[in-house]
PDB file of C-alpha atoms in Angstrom:
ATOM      1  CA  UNK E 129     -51.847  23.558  96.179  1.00 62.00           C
ATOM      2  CA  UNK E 130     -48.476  21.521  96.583  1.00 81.00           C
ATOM      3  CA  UNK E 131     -45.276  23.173  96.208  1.00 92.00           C
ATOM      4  CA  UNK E 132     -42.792  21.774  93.912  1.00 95.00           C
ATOM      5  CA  UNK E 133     -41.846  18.324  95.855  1.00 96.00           C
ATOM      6  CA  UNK E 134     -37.964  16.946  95.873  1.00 97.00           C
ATOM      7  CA  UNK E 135     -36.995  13.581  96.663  1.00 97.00           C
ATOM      8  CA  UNK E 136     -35.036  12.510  98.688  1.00 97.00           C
ATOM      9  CA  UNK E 137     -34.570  15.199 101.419  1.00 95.00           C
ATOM     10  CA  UNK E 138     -31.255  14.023 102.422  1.00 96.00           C
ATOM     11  CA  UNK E 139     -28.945  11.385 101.269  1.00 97.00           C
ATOM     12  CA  UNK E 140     -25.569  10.107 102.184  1.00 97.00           C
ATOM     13  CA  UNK E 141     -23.787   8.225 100.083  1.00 97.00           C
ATOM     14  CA  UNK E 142     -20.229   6.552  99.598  1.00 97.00           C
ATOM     15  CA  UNK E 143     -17.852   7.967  96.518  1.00 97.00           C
ATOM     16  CA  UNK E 144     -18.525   5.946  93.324  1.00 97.00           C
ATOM     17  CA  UNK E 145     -22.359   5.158  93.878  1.00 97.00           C
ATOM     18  CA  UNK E 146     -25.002   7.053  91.161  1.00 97.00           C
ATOM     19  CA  UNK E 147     -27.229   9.158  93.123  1.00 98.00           C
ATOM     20  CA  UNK E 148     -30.596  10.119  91.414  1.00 98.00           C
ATOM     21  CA  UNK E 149     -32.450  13.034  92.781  1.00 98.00           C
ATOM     22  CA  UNK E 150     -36.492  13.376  91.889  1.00 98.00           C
ATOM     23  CA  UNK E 151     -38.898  16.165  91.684  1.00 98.00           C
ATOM     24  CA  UNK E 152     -42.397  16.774  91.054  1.00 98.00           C
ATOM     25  CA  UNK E 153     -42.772  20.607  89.690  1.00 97.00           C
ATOM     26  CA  UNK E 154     -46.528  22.378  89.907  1.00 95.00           C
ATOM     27  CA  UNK E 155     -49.045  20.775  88.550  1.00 94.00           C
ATOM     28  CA  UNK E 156     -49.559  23.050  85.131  1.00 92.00           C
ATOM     29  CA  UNK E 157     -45.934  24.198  85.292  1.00 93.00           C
ATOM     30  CA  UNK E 158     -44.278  24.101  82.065  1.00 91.00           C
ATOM     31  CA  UNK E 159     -40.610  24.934  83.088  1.00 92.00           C
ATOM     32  CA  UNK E 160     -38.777  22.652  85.738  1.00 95.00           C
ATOM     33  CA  UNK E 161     -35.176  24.201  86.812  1.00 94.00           C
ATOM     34  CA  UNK E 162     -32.179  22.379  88.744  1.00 96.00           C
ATOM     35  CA  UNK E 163     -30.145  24.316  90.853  1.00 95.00           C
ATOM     36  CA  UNK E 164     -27.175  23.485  93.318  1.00 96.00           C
ATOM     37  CA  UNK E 165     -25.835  25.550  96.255  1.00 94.00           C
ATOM     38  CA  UNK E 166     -22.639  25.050  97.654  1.00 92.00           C
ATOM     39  CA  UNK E 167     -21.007  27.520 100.550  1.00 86.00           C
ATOM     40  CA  UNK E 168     -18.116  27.992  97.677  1.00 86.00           C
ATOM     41  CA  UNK E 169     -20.242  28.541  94.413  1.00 87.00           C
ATOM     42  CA  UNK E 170     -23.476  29.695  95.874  1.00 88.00           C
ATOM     43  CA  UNK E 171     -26.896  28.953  93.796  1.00 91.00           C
ATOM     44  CA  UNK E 172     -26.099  27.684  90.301  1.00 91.00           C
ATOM     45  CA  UNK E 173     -28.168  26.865  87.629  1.00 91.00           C
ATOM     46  CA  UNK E 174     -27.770  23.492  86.271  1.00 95.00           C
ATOM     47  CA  UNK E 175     -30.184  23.124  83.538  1.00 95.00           C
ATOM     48  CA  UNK E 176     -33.703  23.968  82.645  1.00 92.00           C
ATOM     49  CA  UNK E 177     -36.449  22.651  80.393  1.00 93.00           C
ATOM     50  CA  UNK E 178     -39.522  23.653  78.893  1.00 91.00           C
ATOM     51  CA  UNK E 179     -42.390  21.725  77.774  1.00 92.00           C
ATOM     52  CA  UNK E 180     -39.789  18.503  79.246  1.00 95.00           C
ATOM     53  CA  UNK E 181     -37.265  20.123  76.220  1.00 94.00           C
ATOM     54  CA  UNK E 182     -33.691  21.209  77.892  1.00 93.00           C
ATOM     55  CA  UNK E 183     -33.523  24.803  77.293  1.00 88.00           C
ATOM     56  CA  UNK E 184     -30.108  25.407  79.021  1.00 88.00           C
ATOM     57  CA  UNK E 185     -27.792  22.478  80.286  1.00 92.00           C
ATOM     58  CA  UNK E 186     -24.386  24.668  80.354  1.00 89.00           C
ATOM     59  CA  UNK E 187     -24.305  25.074  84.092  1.00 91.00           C
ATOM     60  CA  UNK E 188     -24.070  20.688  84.358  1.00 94.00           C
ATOM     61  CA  UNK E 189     -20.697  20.550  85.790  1.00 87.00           C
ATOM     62  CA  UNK E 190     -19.374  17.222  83.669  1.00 84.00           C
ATOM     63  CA  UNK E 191     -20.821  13.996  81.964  1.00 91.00           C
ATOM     64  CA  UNK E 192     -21.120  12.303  85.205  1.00 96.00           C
ATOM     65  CA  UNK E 193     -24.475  14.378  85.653  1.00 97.00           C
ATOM     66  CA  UNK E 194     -27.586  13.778  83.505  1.00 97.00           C
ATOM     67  CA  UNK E 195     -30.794  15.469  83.386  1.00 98.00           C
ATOM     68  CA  UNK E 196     -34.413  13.699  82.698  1.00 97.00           C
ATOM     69  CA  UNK E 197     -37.671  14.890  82.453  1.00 97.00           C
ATOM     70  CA  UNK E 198     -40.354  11.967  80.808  1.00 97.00           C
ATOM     71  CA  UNK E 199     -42.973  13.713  81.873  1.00 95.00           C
ATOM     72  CA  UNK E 200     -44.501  17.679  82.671  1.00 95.00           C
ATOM     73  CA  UNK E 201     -45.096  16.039  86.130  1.00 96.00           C
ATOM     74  CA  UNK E 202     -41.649  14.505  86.469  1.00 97.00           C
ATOM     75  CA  UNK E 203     -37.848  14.992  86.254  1.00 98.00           C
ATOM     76  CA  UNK E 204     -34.513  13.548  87.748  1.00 98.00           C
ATOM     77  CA  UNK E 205     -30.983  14.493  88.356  1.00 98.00           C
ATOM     78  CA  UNK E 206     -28.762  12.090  87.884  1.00 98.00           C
ATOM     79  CA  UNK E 207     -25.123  11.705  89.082  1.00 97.00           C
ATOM     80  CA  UNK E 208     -22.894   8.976  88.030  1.00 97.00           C
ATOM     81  CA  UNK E 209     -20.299   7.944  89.265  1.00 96.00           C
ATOM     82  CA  UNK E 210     -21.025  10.469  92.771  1.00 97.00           C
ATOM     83  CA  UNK E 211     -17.503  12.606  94.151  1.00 96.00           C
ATOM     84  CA  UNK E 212     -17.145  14.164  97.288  1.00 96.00           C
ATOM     85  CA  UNK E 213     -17.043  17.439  95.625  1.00 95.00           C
ATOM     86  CA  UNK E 214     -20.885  17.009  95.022  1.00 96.00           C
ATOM     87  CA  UNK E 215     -22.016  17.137  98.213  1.00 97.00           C
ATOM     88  CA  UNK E 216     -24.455  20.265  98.163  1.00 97.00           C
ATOM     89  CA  UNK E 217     -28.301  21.013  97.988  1.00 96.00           C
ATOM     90  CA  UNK E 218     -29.983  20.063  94.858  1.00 97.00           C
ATOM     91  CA  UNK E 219     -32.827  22.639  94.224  1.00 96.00           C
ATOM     92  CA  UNK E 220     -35.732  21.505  91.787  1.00 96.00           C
ATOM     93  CA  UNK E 221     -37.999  25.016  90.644  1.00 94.00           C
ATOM     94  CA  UNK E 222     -40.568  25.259  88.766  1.00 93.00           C
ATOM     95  CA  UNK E 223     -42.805  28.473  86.859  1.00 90.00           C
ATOM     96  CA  UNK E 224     -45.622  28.623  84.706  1.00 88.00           C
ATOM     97  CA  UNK E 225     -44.918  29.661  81.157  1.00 77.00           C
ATOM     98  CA  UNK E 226     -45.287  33.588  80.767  1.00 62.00           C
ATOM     99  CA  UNK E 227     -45.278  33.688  84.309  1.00 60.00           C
ATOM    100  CA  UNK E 228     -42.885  35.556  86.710  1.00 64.00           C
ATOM    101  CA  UNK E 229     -42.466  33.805  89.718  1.00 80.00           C
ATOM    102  CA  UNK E 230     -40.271  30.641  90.032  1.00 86.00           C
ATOM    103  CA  UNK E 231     -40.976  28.504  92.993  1.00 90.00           C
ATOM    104  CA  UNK E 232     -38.449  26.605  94.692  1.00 92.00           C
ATOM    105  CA  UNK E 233     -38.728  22.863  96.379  1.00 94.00           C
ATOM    106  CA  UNK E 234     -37.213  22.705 100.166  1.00 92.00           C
ATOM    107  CA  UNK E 235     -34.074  21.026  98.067  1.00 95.00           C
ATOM    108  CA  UNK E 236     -32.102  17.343  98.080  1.00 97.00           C
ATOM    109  CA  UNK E 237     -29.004  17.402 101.105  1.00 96.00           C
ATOM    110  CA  UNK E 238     -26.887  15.613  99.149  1.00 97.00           C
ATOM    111  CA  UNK E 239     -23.424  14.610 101.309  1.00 97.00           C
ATOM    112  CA  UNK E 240     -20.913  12.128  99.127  1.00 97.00           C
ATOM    113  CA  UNK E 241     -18.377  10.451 101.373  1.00 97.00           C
TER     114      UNK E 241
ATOM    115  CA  UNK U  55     -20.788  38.752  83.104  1.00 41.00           C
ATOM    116  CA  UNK U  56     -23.965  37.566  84.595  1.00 54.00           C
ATOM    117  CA  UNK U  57     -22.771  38.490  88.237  1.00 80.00           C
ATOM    118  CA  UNK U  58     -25.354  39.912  91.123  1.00 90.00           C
ATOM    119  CA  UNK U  59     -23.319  41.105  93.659  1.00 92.00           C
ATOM    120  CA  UNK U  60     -24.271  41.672  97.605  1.00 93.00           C
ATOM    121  CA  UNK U  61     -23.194  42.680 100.980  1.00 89.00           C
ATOM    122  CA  UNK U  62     -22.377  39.251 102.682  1.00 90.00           C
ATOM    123  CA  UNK U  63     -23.281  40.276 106.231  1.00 95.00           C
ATOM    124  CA  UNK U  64     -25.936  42.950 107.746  1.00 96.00           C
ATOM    125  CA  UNK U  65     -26.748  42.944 111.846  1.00 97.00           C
ATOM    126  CA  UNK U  66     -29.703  44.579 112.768  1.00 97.00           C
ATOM    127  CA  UNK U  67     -31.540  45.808 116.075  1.00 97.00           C
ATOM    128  CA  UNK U  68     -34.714  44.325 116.343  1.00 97.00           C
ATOM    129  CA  UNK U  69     -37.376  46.989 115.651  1.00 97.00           C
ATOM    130  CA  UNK U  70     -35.254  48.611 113.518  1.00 97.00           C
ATOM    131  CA  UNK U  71     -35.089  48.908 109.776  1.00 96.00           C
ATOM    132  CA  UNK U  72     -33.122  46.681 107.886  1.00 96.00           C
ATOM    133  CA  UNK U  73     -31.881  47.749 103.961  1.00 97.00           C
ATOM    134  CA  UNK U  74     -29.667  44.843 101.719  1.00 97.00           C
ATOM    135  CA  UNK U  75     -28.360  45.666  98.536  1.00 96.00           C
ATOM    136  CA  UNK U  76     -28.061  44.241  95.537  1.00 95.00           C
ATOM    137  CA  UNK U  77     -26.200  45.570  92.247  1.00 94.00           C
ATOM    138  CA  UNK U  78     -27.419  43.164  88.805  1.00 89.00           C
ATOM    139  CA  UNK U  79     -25.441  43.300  85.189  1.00 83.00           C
ATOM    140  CA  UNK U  80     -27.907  42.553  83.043  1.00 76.00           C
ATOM    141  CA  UNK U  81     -29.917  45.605  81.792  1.00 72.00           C
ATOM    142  CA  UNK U  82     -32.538  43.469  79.655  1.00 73.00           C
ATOM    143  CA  UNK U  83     -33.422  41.887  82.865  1.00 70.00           C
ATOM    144  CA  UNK U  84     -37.557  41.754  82.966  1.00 73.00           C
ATOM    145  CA  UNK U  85     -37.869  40.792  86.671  1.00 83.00           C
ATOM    146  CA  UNK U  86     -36.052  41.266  89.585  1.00 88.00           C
ATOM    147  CA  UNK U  87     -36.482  39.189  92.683  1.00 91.00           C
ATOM    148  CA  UNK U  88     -35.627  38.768  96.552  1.00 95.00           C
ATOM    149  CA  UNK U  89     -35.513  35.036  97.936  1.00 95.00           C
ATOM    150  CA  UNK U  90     -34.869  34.751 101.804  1.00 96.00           C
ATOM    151  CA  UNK U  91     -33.630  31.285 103.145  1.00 94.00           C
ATOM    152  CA  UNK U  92     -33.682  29.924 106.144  1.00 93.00           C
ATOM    153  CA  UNK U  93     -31.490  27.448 108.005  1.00 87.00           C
ATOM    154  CA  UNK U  94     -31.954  23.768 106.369  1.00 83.00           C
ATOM    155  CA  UNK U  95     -35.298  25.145 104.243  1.00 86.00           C
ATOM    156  CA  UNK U  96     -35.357  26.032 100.950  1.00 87.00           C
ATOM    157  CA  UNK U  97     -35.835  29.192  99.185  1.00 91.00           C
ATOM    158  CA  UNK U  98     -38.790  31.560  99.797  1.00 91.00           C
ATOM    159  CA  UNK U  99     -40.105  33.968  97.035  1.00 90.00           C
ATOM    160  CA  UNK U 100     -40.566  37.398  99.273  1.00 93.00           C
ATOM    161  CA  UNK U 101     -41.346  39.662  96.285  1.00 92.00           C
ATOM    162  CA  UNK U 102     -40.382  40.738  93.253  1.00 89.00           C
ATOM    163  CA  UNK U 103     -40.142  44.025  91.258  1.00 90.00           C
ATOM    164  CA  UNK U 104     -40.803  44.280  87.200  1.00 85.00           C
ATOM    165  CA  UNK U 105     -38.235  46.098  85.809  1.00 82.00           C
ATOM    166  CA  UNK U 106     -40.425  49.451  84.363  1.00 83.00           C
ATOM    167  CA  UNK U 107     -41.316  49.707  88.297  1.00 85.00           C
ATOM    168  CA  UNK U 108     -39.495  52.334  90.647  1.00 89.00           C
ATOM    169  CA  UNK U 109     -40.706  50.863  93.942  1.00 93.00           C
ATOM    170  CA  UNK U 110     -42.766  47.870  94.945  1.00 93.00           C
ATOM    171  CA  UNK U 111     -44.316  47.910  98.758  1.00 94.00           C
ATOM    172  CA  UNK U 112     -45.785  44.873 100.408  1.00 91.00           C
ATOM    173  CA  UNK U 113     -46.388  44.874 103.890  1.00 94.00           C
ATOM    174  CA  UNK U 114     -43.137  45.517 105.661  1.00 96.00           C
ATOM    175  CA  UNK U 115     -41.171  45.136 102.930  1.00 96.00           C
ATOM    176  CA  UNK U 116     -40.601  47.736 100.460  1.00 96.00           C
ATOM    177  CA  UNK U 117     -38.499  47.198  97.158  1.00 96.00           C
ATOM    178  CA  UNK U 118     -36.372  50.167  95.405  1.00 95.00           C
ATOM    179  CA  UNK U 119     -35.381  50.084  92.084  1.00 94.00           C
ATOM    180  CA  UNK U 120     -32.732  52.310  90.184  1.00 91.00           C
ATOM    181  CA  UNK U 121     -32.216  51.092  86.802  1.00 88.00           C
ATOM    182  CA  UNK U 122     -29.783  54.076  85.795  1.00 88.00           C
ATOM    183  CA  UNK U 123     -27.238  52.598  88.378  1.00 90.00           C
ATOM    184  CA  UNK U 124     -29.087  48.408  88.273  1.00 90.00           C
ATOM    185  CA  UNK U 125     -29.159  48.824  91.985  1.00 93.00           C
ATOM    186  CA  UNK U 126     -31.590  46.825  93.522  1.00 94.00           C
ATOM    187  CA  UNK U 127     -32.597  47.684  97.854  1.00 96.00           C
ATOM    188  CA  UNK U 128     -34.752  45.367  99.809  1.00 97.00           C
ATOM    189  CA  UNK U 129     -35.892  47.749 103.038  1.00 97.00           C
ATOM    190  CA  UNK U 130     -37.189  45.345 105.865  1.00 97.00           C
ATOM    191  CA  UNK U 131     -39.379  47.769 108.271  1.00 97.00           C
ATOM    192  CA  UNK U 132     -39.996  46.762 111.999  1.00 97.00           C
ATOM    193  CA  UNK U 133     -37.111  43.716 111.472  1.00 97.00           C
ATOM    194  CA  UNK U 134     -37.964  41.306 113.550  1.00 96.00           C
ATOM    195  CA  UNK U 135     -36.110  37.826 115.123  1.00 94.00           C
ATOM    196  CA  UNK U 136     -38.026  35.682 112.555  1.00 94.00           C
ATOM    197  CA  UNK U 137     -36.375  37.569 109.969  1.00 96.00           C
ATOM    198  CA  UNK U 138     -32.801  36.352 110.895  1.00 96.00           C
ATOM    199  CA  UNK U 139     -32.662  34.521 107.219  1.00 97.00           C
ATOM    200  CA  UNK U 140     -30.047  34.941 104.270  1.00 96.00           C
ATOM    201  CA  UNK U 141     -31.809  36.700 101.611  1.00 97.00           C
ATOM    202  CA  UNK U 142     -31.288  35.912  98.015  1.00 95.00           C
ATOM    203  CA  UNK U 143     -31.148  38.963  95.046  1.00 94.00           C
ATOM    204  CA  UNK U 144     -31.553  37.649  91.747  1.00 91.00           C
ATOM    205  CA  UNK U 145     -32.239  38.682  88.590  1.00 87.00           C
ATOM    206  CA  UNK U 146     -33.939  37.189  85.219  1.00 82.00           C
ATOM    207  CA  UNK U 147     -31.586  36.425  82.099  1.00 73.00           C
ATOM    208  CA  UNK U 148     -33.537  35.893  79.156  1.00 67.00           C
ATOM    209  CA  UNK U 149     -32.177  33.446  76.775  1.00 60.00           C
ATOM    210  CA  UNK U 150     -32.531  33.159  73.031  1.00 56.00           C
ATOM    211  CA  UNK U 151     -35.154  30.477  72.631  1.00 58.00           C
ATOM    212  CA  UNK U 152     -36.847  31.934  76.136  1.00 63.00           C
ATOM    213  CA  UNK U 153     -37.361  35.511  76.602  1.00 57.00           C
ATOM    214  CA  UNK U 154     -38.374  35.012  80.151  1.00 60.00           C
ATOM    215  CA  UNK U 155     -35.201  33.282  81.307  1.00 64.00           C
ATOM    216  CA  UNK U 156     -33.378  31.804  83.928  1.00 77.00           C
ATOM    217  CA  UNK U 157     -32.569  33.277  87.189  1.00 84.00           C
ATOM    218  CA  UNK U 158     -29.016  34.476  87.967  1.00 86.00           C
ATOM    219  CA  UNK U 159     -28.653  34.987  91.858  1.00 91.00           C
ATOM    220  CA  UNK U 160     -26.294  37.048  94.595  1.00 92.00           C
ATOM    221  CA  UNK U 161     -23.848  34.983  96.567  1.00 92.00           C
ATOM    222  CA  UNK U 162     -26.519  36.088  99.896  1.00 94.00           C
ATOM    223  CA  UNK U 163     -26.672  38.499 102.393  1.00 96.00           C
ATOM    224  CA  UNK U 164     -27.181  37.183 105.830  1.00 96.00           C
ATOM    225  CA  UNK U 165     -29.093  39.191 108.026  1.00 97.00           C
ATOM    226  CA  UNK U 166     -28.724  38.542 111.901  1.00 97.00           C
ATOM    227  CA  UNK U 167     -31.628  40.387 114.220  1.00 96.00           C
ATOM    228  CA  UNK U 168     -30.781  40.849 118.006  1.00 94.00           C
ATOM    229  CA  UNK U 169     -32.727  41.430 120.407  1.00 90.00           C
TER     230      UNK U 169
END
């Protein structure tokens, strides 16, 4: 089966420009979570949805980031206008419902010049 | 507050046993869990514990749980190089509207095997 799969792997961009980072969770996985790890703040949770409904959005850090999922196969992370205090890795998860385990994508290098 | 807290560093001998620790807040917590991350990859589910369990064993790993003290141990038996990783403790939060919750991890314990 395919993991949960992050696009892109790596981006660089220049202060100012919107970055928009995309995941695919497991197919028949009902809960899709964004995380971001910096050296300073370690693993935070942004926001999570269920059933494509935000549960929890308190971790997004300001209005300049924006959360999307159309779709139980698709969701984005949006950041508008980008700072250089966003450079981190974007994690995408997903888990099945009742289930335990939450599976992690091999994350978005984001680096904001 | 929500924190997981756990030893930053650990060296270990190759061959030998390697134990990180992890202290959690949140009693209610259903589901325990240890991550490990290697350099540039994402995170890896090793195992996990449920919360009415005292120990879990799988392989060479072998999970302790004390829920009098919330002390969480991840033992590592016969550590070898390819376990030089930072491993992740977290813990489930359960949320009003979603009993099974969101995951609230440890700042990371990196573990360095030498030869």
């Amino acid at each position: 089966d395919a993991g949960v799969i992050q696009s892109p792997r790596h981006e660089v961009t220049e202060m100012g420009q919107e970055v928009t980072l995309r995941c695919k969770p497991i197919s028949g996985h009902d809960y899709l979570f964004w995380y971001r790890q910096t050296m300073m703040r370690g693993l935070e949770l942004l926001i999570y949805f269920n059933n494509n409904v935000p549960i929890d959005d308190s971790g997004m850090p300001e209005d300049r980031f924006s959360a999307k999922m159309p779709n139980a196969s698709f969701s984005t992370l949006k950041i508008q206008p980008s700072e250089p205090r966003d450079s981190a890795v974007y994690f995408c998860a997903s888990r099945r419902g009742a289930g335990n385990t939450i599976y992690f994508g091999e994350g978005s290098w984001l680096t904001v010049v | 507050g929500e924190d997981v807290e756990q030893s930053l560093f650990l060296s270990v001998r190759e061959g030998d046993s390697s134990v990180i620790n992890c202290t959690y807040t949140d009693s209610s917590s259903t589901y325990l869990y240890w991550y490990k991350q290697e350099p540039g990859a994402g995170l890896q589910l090793l195992t996990y514990i449920f919360s009415n369990m005292d120990m879990k064993q799988d392989q060479r790993l072998t999970v302790l749980l004390n829920k009098k003290d919330k002390h969480l141990s991840l033992r590592i038996a016969d550590t070898q190089t390819g376990d030089s990783a930072i491993y992740f403790c977290a813990e489930s939060i359960s949320q009003a509207t979603d009993s099974w919750g969101k995951l609230q991890f440890g700042a990371g314990t990196q573990v360095v095997v030498t030869p």
